[in-house]
PDB file of C-alpha atoms in Angstrom:
ATOM      1  CA  MET A   1       2.231   6.883 -51.039  1.00 54.00           C
ATOM      2  CA  ILE A   2       3.309   9.444 -49.023  1.00 56.00           C
ATOM      3  CA  SER A   3       0.453   8.972 -46.253  1.00 52.00           C
ATOM      4  CA  ARG A   4       1.924   5.427 -45.574  1.00 51.00           C
ATOM      5  CA  CYS A   5       5.610   6.640 -45.246  1.00 42.00           C
ATOM      6  CA  ALA A   6       4.367   8.996 -43.036  1.00 45.00           C
ATOM      7  CA  ILE A   7       2.651   6.240 -41.140  1.00 50.00           C
ATOM      8  CA  PHE A   8       5.877   4.200 -41.092  1.00 45.00           C
ATOM      9  CA  LEU A   9       7.705   7.020 -39.536  1.00 43.00           C
ATOM     10  CA  CYS A  10       5.627   7.730 -37.200  1.00 43.00           C
ATOM     11  CA  ILE A  11       5.264   3.749 -35.971  1.00 48.00           C
ATOM     12  CA  SER A  12       8.916   3.441 -35.835  1.00 45.00           C
ATOM     13  CA  LEU A  13       9.837   6.724 -33.749  1.00 47.00           C
ATOM     14  CA  ALA A  14       6.944   5.725 -31.324  1.00 50.00           C
ATOM     15  CA  ILE A  15       8.848   1.886 -31.086  1.00 46.00           C
ATOM     16  CA  PRO A  16      11.449   2.016 -27.914  1.00 45.00           C
ATOM     17  CA  THR A  17      14.631   1.241 -29.131  1.00 42.00           C
ATOM     18  CA  HIS A  18      17.706  -0.416 -26.199  1.00 42.00           C
ATOM     19  CA  THR A  19      20.873   1.177 -26.915  1.00 41.00           C
ATOM     20  CA  GLN A  20      23.808   0.418 -24.561  1.00 45.00           C
ATOM     21  CA  ALA A  21      24.312   2.639 -22.023  1.00 45.00           C
ATOM     22  CA  ARG A  22      27.953   5.312 -22.605  1.00 49.00           C
ATOM     23  CA  MET A  23      30.236   6.241 -20.396  1.00 46.00           C
ATOM     24  CA  SER A  24      28.496  10.193 -21.498  1.00 53.00           C
ATOM     25  CA  ASP A  25      25.558   8.432 -19.279  1.00 64.00           C
ATOM     26  CA  VAL A  26      27.306   8.273 -15.923  1.00 73.00           C
ATOM     27  CA  ILE A  27      25.130  10.113 -13.059  1.00 90.00           C
ATOM     28  CA  CYS A  28      27.398  12.223 -11.192  1.00 95.00           C
ATOM     29  CA  ASP A  29      26.505  13.788  -7.943  1.00 95.00           C
ATOM     30  CA  ASP A  30      28.070  15.669  -4.283  1.00 96.00           C
ATOM     31  CA  SER A  31      29.128  12.494  -2.826  1.00 96.00           C
ATOM     32  CA  THR A  32      27.189  13.323   0.115  1.00 96.00           C
ATOM     33  CA  ARG A  33      23.943  13.243  -1.452  1.00 95.00           C
ATOM     34  CA  MET A  34      25.069  10.030  -3.540  1.00 95.00           C
ATOM     35  CA  ILE A  35      25.079   7.966  -0.440  1.00 95.00           C
ATOM     36  CA  LYS A  36      21.810  10.031   0.839  1.00 95.00           C
ATOM     37  CA  THR A  37      19.845   8.765  -2.048  1.00 94.00           C
ATOM     38  CA  LEU A  38      21.427   5.464  -2.249  1.00 95.00           C
ATOM     39  CA  LYS A  39      20.481   4.711   1.224  1.00 95.00           C
ATOM     40  CA  GLU A  40      16.686   6.536   1.695  1.00 94.00           C
ATOM     41  CA  THR A  41      15.353   6.126  -1.996  1.00 91.00           C
ATOM     42  CA  ARG A  42      17.000   2.440  -2.973  1.00 91.00           C
ATOM     43  CA  GLY A  43      17.466   1.038   0.577  1.00 95.00           C
ATOM     44  CA  ALA A  44      20.915   0.444  -0.539  1.00 96.00           C
ATOM     45  CA  LYS A  45      24.049  -0.576   1.590  1.00 96.00           C
ATOM     46  CA  ARG A  46      27.525  -0.738   1.123  1.00 97.00           C
ATOM     47  CA  GLN A  47      28.718  -4.055   0.752  1.00 96.00           C
ATOM     48  CA  GLY A  48      32.611  -3.381   0.015  1.00 96.00           C
ATOM     49  CA  MET A  49      35.209  -0.905  -1.138  1.00 97.00           C
ATOM     50  CA  GLY A  50      38.182  -0.245  -2.023  1.00 97.00           C
ATOM     51  CA  LEU A  51      41.187   2.038  -3.583  1.00 97.00           C
ATOM     52  CA  ARG A  52      41.638   2.516  -7.459  1.00 94.00           C
ATOM     53  CA  ASP A  53      44.593   5.060  -6.914  1.00 95.00           C
ATOM     54  CA  PRO A  54      45.231   7.940  -4.307  1.00 94.00           C
ATOM     55  CA  GLU A  55      42.423   9.774  -5.497  1.00 95.00           C
ATOM     56  CA  THR A  56      39.554   7.684  -6.257  1.00 96.00           C
ATOM     57  CA  MET A  57      38.003   5.141  -4.022  1.00 97.00           C
ATOM     58  CA  LEU A  58      34.975   2.271  -5.407  1.00 97.00           C
ATOM     59  CA  GLU A  59      32.272   1.077  -3.933  1.00 98.00           C
ATOM     60  CA  VAL A  60      29.749  -1.684  -4.053  1.00 97.00           C
ATOM     61  CA  TRP A  61      26.000  -0.809  -2.927  1.00 97.00           C
ATOM     62  CA  VAL A  62      23.318  -3.777  -2.659  1.00 97.00           C
ATOM     63  CA  THR A  63      19.892  -3.233  -2.437  1.00 95.00           C
ATOM     64  CA  VAL A  64      18.976  -6.574  -0.706  1.00 89.00           C
ATOM     65  CA  ARG A  65      15.494  -6.461  -1.280  1.00 91.00           C
ATOM     66  CA  ASN A  66      15.430  -7.194  -5.212  1.00 93.00           C
ATOM     67  CA  GLY A  67      19.557  -7.896  -5.862  1.00 93.00           C
ATOM     68  CA  ASP A  68      20.083  -4.700  -7.567  1.00 95.00           C
ATOM     69  CA  TRP A  69      23.491  -3.273  -7.537  1.00 96.00           C
ATOM     70  CA  VAL A  70      25.498  -0.025  -8.019  1.00 96.00           C
ATOM     71  CA  ILE A  71      29.394   0.444  -8.097  1.00 97.00           C
ATOM     72  CA  VAL A  72      29.729   4.253  -7.232  1.00 97.00           C
ATOM     73  CA  GLN A  73      33.245   6.048  -7.594  1.00 97.00           C
ATOM     74  CA  ASN A  74      34.272   8.623  -5.551  1.00 97.00           C
ATOM     75  CA  TYR A  75      36.402  11.056  -5.858  1.00 97.00           C
ATOM     76  CA  ALA A  76      38.769  13.420  -3.902  1.00 96.00           C
ATOM     77  CA  ASN A  77      37.352  16.155  -4.759  1.00 97.00           C
ATOM     78  CA  GLY A  78      34.012  15.335  -2.738  1.00 96.00           C
ATOM     79  CA  THR A  79      32.170  14.034  -6.354  1.00 97.00           C
ATOM     80  CA  SER A  80      30.853  10.418  -6.353  1.00 97.00           C
ATOM     81  CA  CYS A  81      29.596   8.894  -9.986  1.00 96.00           C
ATOM     82  CA  ILE A  82      27.734   5.744 -10.624  1.00 96.00           C
ATOM     83  CA  VAL A  83      30.049   4.025 -12.939  1.00 95.00           C
ATOM     84  CA  ALA A  84      27.727   0.599 -13.266  1.00 94.00           C
ATOM     85  CA  MET A  85      25.058  -1.181 -11.911  1.00 93.00           C
ATOM     86  CA  GLY A  86      23.208  -4.537 -12.622  1.00 94.00           C
ATOM     87  CA  GLU A  87      20.406  -6.807 -11.244  1.00 94.00           C
ATOM     88  CA  HIS A  88      20.926 -10.586  -9.148  1.00 92.00           C
ATOM     89  CA  TRP A  89      23.335  -9.362  -6.836  1.00 92.00           C
ATOM     90  CA  GLU A  90      24.741 -12.599  -4.916  1.00 88.00           C
ATOM     91  CA  GLY A  91      26.799 -12.140  -1.749  1.00 82.00           C
ATOM     92  CA  SER A  92      29.821 -14.078  -0.566  1.00 75.00           C
ATOM     93  CA  LEU A  93      29.161 -17.660  -0.881  1.00 68.00           C
ATOM     94  CA  THR A  94      30.044 -19.444   2.659  1.00 70.00           C
ATOM     95  CA  ASN A  95      31.612 -22.834   1.801  1.00 69.00           C
ATOM     96  CA  PRO A  96      33.008 -22.479  -1.841  1.00 63.00           C
ATOM     97  CA  ALA A  97      33.781 -25.189  -3.786  1.00 63.00           C
TER      98      ALA A  97
END
């Protein structure tokens, strides 16, 4: 009986689980390094930006080859954080309905 429980426990721990990302999982870095990583490693290009408040700017970065997108929040102190990311980015439509 104990060996069955041990086997079940080992199998249960080996199966990956999917959990939602928490805000504690946000990736932050120096703004210069963040931009370099997005451009050189991911091949992303900034598609837009806007002020959130006087101290914070949001940017949307998109990797055109695969449609991945990232929203980066930049702070006045020189720190940037990835606050959202996803897939299947679609640029603006030329003739929306």
